[in-house]
Coordinates of C-alpha atoms in Angstrom, one line a residue:
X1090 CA 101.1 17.1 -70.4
X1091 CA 98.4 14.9 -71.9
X1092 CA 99.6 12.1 -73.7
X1093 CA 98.0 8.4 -75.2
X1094 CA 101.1 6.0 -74.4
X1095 CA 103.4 5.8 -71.3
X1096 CA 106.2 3.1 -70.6
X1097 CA 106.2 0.3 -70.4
X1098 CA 102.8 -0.2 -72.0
X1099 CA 103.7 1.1 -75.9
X1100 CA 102.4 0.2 -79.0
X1101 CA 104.9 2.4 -81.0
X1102 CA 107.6 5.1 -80.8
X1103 CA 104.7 8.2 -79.4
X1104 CA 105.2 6.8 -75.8
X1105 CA 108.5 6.0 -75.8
X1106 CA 109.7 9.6 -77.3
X1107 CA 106.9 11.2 -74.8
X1108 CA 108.6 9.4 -71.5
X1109 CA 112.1 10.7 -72.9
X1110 CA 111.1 14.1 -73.2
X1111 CA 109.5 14.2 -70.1
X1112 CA 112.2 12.5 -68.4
X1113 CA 114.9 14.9 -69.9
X1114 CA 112.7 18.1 -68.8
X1115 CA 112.8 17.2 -65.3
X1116 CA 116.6 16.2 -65.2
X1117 CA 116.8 20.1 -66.4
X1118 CA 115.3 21.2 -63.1
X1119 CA 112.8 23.5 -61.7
X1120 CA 110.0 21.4 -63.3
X1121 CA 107.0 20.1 -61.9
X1122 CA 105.2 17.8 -64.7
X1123 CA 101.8 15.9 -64.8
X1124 CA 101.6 13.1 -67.6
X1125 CA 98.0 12.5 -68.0
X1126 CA 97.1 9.4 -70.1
X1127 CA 94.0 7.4 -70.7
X1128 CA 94.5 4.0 -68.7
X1129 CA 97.6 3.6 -66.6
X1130 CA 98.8 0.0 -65.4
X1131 CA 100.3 0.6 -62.3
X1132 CA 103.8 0.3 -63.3
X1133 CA 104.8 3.1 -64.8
X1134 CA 107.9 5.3 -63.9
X1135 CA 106.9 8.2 -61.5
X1136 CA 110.3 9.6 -60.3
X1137 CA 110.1 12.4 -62.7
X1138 CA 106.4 13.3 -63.9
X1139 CA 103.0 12.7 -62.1
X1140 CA 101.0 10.2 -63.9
X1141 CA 97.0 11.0 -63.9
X1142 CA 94.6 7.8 -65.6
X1143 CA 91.4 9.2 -67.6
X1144 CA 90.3 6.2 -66.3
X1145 CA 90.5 6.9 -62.7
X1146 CA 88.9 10.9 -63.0
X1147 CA 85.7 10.9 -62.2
X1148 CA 82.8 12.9 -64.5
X1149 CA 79.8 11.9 -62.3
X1150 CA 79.2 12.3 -59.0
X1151 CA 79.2 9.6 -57.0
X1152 CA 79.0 9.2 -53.1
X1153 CA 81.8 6.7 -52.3
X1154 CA 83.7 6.4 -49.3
X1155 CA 87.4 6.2 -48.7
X1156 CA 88.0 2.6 -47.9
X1157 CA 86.1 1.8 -51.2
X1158 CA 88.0 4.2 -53.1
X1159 CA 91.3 3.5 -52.5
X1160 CA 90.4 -0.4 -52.5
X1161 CA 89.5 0.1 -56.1
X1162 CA 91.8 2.6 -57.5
X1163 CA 94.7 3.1 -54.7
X1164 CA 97.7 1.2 -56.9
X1165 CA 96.3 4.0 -59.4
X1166 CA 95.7 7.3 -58.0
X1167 CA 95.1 8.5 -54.1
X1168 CA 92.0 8.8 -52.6
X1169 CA 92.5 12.5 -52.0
X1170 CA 93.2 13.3 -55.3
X1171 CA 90.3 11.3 -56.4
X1172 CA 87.7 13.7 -54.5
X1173 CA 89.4 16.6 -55.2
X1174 CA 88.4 16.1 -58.9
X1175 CA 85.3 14.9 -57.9
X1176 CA 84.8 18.8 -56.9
X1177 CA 85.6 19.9 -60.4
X1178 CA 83.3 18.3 -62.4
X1179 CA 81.7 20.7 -64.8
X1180 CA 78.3 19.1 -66.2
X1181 CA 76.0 16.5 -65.7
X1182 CA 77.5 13.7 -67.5
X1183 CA 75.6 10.8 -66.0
X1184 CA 74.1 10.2 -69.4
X1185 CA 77.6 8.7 -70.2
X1186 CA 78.6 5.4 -69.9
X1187 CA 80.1 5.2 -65.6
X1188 CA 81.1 2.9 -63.8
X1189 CA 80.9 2.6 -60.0
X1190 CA 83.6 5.4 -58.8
X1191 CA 81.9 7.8 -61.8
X1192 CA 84.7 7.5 -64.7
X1193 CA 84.5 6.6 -68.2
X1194 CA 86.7 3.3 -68.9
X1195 CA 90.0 3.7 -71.5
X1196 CA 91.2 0.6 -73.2
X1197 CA 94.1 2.5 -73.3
X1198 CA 94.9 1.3 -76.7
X1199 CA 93.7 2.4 -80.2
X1200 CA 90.1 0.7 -80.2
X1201 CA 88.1 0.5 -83.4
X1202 CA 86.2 3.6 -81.3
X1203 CA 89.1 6.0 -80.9
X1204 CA 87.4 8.8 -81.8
X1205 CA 84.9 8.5 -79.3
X1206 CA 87.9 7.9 -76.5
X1207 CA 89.8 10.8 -77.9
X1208 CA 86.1 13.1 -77.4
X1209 CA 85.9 11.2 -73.4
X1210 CA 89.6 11.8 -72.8
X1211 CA 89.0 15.5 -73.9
X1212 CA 86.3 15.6 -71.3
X1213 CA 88.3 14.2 -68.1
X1214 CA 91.1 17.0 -69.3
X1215 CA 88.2 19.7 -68.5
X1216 CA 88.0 18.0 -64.5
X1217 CA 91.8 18.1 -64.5
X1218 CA 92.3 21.0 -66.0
X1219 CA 89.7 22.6 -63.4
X1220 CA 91.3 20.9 -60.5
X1221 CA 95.2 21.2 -60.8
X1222 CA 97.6 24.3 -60.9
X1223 CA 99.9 24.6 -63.5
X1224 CA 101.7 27.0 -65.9
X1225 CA 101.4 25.3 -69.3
X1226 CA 99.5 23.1 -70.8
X1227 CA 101.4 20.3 -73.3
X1228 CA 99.7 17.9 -75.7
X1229 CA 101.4 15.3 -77.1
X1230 CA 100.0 13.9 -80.9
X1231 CA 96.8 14.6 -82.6
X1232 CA 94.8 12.4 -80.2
X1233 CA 95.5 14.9 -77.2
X1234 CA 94.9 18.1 -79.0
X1235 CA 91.2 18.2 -78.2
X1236 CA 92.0 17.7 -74.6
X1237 CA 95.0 20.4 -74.5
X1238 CA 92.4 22.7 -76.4
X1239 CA 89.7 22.2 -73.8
X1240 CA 91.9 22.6 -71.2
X1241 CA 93.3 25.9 -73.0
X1242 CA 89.7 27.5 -72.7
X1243 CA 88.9 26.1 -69.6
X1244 CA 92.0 28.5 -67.9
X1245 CA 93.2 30.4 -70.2
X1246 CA 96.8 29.1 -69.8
X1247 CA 99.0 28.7 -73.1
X1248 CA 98.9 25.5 -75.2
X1249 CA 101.7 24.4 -76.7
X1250 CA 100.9 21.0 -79.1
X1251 CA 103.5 18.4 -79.3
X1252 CA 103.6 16.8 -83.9
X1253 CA 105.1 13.5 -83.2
X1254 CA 103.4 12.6 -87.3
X1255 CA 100.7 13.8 -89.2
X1256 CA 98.3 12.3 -91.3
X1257 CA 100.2 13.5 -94.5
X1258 CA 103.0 10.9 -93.1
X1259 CA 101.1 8.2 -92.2
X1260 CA 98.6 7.9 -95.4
X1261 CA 101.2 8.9 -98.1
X1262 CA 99.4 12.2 -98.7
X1263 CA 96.0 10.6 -98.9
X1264 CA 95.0 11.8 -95.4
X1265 CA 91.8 11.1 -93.7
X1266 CA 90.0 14.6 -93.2
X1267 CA 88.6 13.4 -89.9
X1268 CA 91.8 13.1 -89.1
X1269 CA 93.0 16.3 -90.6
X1270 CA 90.6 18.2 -89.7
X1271 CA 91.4 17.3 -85.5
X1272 CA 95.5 18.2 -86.4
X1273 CA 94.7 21.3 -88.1
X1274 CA 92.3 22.2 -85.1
X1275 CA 95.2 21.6 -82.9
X1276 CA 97.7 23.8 -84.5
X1277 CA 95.4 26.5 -84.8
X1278 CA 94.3 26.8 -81.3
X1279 CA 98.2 26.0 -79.7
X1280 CA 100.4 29.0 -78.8
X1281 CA 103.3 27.3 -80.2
X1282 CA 103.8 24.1 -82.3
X1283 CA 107.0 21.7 -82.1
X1284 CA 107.6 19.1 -84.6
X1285 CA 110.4 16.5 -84.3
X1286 CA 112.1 17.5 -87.6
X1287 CA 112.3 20.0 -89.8
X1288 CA 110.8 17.6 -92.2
X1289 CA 107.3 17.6 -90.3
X1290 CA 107.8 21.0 -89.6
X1291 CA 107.9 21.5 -93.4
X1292 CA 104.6 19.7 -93.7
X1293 CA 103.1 21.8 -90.8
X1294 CA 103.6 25.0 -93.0
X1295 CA 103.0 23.8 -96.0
X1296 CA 100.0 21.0 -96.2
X1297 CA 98.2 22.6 -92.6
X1298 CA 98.8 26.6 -93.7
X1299 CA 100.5 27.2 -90.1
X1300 CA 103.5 30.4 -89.7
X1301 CA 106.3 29.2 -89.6
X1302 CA 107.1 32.1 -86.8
X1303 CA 104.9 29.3 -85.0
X1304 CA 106.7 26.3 -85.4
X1305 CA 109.9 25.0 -83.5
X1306 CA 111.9 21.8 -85.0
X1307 CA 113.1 19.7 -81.8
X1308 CA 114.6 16.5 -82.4
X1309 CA 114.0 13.3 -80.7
X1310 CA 117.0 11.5 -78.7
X1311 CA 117.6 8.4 -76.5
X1312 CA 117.8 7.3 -73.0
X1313 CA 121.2 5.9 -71.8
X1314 CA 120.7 1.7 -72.3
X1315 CA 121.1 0.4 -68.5
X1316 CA 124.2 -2.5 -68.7
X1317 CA 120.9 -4.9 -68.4
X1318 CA 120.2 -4.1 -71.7
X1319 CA 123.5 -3.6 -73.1
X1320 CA 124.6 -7.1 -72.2
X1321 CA 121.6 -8.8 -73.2
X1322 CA 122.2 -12.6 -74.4
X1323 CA 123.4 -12.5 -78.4
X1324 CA 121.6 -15.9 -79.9
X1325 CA 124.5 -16.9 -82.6
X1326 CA 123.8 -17.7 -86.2
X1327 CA 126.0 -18.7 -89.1
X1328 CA 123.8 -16.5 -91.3
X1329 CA 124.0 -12.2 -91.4
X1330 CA 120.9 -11.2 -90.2
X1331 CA 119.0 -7.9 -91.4
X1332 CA 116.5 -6.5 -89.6
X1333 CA 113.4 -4.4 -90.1
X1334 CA 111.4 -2.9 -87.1
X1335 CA 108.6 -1.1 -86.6
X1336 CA 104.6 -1.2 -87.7
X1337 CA 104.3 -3.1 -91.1
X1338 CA 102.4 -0.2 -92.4
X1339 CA 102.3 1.8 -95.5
X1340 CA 104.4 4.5 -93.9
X1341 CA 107.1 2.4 -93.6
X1342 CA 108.0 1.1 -96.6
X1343 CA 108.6 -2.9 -96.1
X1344 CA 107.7 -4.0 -99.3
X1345 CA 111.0 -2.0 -100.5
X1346 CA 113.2 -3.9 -97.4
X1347 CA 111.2 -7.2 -99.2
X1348 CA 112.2 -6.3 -102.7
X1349 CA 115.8 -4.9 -101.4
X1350 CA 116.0 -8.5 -99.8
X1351 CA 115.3 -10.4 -102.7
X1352 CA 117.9 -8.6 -104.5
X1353 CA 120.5 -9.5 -102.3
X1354 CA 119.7 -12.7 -102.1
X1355 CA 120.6 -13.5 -105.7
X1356 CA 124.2 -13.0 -105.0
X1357 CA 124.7 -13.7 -100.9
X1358 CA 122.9 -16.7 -99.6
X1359 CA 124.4 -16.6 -96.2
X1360 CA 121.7 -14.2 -94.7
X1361 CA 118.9 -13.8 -93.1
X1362 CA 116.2 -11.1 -93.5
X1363 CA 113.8 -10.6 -90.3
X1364 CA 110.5 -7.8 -90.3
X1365 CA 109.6 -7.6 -86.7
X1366 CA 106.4 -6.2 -85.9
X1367 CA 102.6 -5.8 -86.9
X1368 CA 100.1 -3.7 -89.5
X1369 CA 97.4 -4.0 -91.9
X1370 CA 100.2 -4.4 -94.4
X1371 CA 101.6 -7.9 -92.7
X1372 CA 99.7 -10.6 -94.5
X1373 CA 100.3 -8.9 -97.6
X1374 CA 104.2 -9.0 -97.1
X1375 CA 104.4 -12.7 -96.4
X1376 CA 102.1 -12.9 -99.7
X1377 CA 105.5 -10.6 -101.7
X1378 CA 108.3 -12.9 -99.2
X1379 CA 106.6 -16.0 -100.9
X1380 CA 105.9 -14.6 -104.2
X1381 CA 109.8 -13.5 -104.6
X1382 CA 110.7 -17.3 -103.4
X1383 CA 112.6 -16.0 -100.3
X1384 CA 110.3 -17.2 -97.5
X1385 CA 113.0 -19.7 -96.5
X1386 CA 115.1 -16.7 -95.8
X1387 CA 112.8 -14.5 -93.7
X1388 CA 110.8 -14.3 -90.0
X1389 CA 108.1 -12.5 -89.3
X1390 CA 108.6 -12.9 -84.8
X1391 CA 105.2 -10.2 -84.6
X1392 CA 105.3 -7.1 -82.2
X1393 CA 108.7 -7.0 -79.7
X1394 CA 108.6 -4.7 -77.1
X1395 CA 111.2 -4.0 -74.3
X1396 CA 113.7 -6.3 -74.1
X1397 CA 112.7 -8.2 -76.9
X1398 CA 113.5 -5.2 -78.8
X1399 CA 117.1 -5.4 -77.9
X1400 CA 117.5 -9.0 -78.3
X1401 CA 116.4 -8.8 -81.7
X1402 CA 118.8 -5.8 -82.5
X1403 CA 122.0 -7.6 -80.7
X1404 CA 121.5 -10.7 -82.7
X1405 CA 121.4 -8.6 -86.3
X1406 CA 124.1 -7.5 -88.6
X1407 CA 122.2 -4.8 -90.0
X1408 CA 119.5 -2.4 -89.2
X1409 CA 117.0 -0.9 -91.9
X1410 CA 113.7 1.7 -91.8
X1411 CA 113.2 2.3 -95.7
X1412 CA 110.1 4.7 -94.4
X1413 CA 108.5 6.5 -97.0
X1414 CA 107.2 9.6 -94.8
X1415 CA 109.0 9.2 -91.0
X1416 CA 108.6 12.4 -88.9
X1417 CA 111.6 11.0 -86.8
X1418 CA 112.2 7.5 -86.4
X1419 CA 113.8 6.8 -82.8
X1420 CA 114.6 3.2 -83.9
X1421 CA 117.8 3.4 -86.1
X1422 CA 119.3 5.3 -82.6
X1423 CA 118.5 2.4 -80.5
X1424 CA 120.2 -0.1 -83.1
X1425 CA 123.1 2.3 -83.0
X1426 CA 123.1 2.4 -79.4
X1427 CA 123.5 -1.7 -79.6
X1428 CA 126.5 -1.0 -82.0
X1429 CA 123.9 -2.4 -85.0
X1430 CA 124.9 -0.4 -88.4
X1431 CA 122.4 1.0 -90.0
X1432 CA 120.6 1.8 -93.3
X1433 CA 117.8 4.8 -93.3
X1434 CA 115.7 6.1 -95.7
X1435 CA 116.5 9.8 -96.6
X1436 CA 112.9 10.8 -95.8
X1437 CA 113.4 10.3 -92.1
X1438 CA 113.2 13.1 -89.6
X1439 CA 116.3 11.7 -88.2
X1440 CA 118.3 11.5 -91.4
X1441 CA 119.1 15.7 -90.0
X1442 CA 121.2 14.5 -87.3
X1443 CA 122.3 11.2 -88.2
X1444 CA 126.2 11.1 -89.7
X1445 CA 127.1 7.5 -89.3
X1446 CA 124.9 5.5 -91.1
X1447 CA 123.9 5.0 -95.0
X1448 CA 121.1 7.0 -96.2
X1449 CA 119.2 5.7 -99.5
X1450 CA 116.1 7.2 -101.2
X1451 CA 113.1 4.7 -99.7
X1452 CA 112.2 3.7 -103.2
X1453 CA 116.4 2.8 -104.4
X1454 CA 115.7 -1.0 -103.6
X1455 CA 119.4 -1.0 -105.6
X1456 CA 121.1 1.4 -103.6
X1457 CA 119.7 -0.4 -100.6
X1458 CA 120.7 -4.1 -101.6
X1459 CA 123.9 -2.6 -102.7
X1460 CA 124.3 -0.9 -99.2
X1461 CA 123.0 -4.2 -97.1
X1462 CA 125.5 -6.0 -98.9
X1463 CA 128.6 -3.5 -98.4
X1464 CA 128.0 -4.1 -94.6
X1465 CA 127.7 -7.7 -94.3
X1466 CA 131.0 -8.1 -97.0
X1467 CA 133.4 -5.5 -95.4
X1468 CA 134.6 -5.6 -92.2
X1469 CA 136.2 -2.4 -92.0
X1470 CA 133.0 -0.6 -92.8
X1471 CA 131.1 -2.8 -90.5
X1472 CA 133.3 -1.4 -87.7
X1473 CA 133.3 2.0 -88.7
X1474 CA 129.5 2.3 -88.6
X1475 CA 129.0 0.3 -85.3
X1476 CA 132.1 2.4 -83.7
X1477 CA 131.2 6.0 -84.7
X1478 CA 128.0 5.2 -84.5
X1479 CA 128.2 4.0 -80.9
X1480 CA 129.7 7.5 -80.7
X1481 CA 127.4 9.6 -82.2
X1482 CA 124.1 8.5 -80.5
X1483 CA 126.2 9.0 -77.0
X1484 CA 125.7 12.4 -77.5
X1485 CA 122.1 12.4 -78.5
X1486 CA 120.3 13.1 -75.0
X1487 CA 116.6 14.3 -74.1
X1488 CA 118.1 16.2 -71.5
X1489 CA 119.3 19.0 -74.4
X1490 CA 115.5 18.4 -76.3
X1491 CA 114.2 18.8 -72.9
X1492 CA 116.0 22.2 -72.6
X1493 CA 114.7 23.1 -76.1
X1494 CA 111.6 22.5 -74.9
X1495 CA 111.8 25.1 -71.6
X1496 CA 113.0 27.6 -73.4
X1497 CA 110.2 27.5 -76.2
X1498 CA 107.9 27.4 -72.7
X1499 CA 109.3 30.6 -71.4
X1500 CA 109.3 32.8 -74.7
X1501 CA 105.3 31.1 -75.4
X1502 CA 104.9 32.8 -71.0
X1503 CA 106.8 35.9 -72.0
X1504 CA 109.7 35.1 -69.4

């Protein structure tokens, strides 16, 4: 698998749907899985998947010995591994910038220079590719499909490319034909392409020109909260609190949770409105919060991760994502798993399998206020939505995605 993001170092919902998947493959048995990623951190979880750093793969030659080596990368990747790469290096890339061990540094992020790291990490797939054995080859977003394609040619095994978004989704049809161009690549060069909802699926076939013979819908799911998380401290408030998170980005619609605010605010002063998170559209929504004369009335706390994540969802009412384009959208299942009702736009990938919550068109800032304040003013449908709810996303695993998955493996082997 070649992937960008790996827990616990995220930046959005791509690693944390990657590391589920993964996760619910193994549990299925019979699997032996390599997670490749630009710059690991040391920490990650390696129970279930093997986890190779661009970083540590070496693309120049470089006479080191073994006491150097593992000083330098040992927390990261073993010695022997190291030098077995070190055999598999296909060209003379000393012309590249190297450090001392002979690998091209990852910020492991998304640098103003991603396309250049995308174009590296596809090179360090053609020294892994070369050096491990494996059956298939899996590439998770549009940032990996240049890898998985390289490491297609390089052995002829079958590609299967993972559509987690697509630029369609993220630049309201306005996509960036750099961009484009690198998905559509991807799609045409996999053996088989899933999407996490037939929405994206949709948009595959129609806006990329792909079969649709060639395109499997496989929902996202959620990982069991540990009791940790479950029981996480609930900081009280007089006030309802509403809560959107995710990035503060076009794609996600929160100048329509701003506007939906400021309508319920003219009739309910008792709550309080929170958008949790970052984007290029952030400054420009504290510009709208003041404009409407609700800035008394709302937070902006920046990016949450972890267990911030869960704090912030046990100490709100209600939980909203009025996306304009969402592939999937794993949040509104992790506010369900805290027993958080919640509020989704009907052009989310996960509005297919979601049954107990309330689904408005991302643009009906009335049906929304109108829906926010239903929640907040009814007990009995507060309880409803937080008990069935609970319910529901108990049955949403990764272990059945993950056996979704197999089985679109063996039919892509012939098995």
């Amino acid at each position: 698998m070649f992937g960008w993001e790996f827990p616990p170092h995220i930046l959005g919902g791509l690693g944390t749907a990657s590391y589920g998947l993964t996760q619910g493959m193994w549990q299925c048995g019979d699997m032996d899985i390599t997670f490749v990623i630009p710059k690991p951190f040391g920490d990650e979880d390696k129970s279930f998947a093997n986890i190779i750093g661009c970083s540590q793969v070496p693309v120049a030659w470089r006479d080191v010995d073994r006491d150097y080596v593992d000083a330098r990368i040992g927390r990261l990747m073993s010695p022997e591994l190291y030098y077995r790469l070190r055999d598999h290096i296909y060209a003379d890339f000393n012309y590249m910038r190297t450090n001392d061990l002979g690998c091209i540094e990852f910020s492991g992020r998304y640098p103003d220079n991603l396309l250049e790291e995308i174009n590296n990490y596809s090179i360090v797939a053609g020294v892994i590719a070369r050096t491990l054995d494996f059956d298939i080859i899996h590439s998770h977003d549009w940032l990996t499909y240049p890898a998985g394609i390289h490491a297609k040619q390089v052995t002829g095994k079958p590609l299967v490319i993972h559509v987690h978004a697509t630029e369609y989704d993220r630049s309201r049809g306005k996509p960036n034909p750099t961009v484009y161009n690198i998905e559509r690549d991807g799609m045409l060069n996999s053996d088989h392409i899933i999407t996490v909802s037939e929405l994206t699926r949709r948009t595959v076939i129609d806006h990329y020109g792909i079969h649709p013979d060639k395109v499997t819908t496989v929902h996202n799911a959620v990982i069991p909260l540990s009791q940790e998380l479950l029981d996480v401290e609930k900081h009280p408030s007089k006030d309802k609190v509403v809560t959107f998170l995710g990035r503060i980005t076009m794609q996600k619609g929160p100048e329509y949770f701003v506007e939906a605010a400021a309508k319920v605010l003219r009739n309910s002063h008792n709550v309080r409105f929170v958008m949790a998170g970052s984007g290029d559209m952030m400054e420009k929504m504290i510009r709208l919060v003041a404009d409407r004369g609700i800035a008394d009335r709302f937070h902006f706390p920046g990016f949450q991760k972890g267990k911030q994540v869960y704090e912030m969802l046990k100490a709100s009412d209600v939980y909203i994502m009025p996306s304009v384009s969402e592939p999937f959208g794993i949040s509104p299942l992790e506010a369900m798993q805290m027993g958080v009702p919640s509020i989704i736009s009907k052009q989310s990938g996960c509005a297919e399998i979601l049954d107990n919550v309330i689904k408005t068109d991302y643009w009906d800032i009335d049906a929304m206020a109108d829906a926010i304040h239903a929640i907040i003013s009814y007990p009995a449908l507060y309880r409803q939505l937080r008990e069935d709810g609970l319910a529901e996303v108990a049955r949403i695993t990764w272990d059945k995605a993950g056996r979704k998955v197999i089985d679109i493996y063996n039919r892509v082997l012939g098995r």
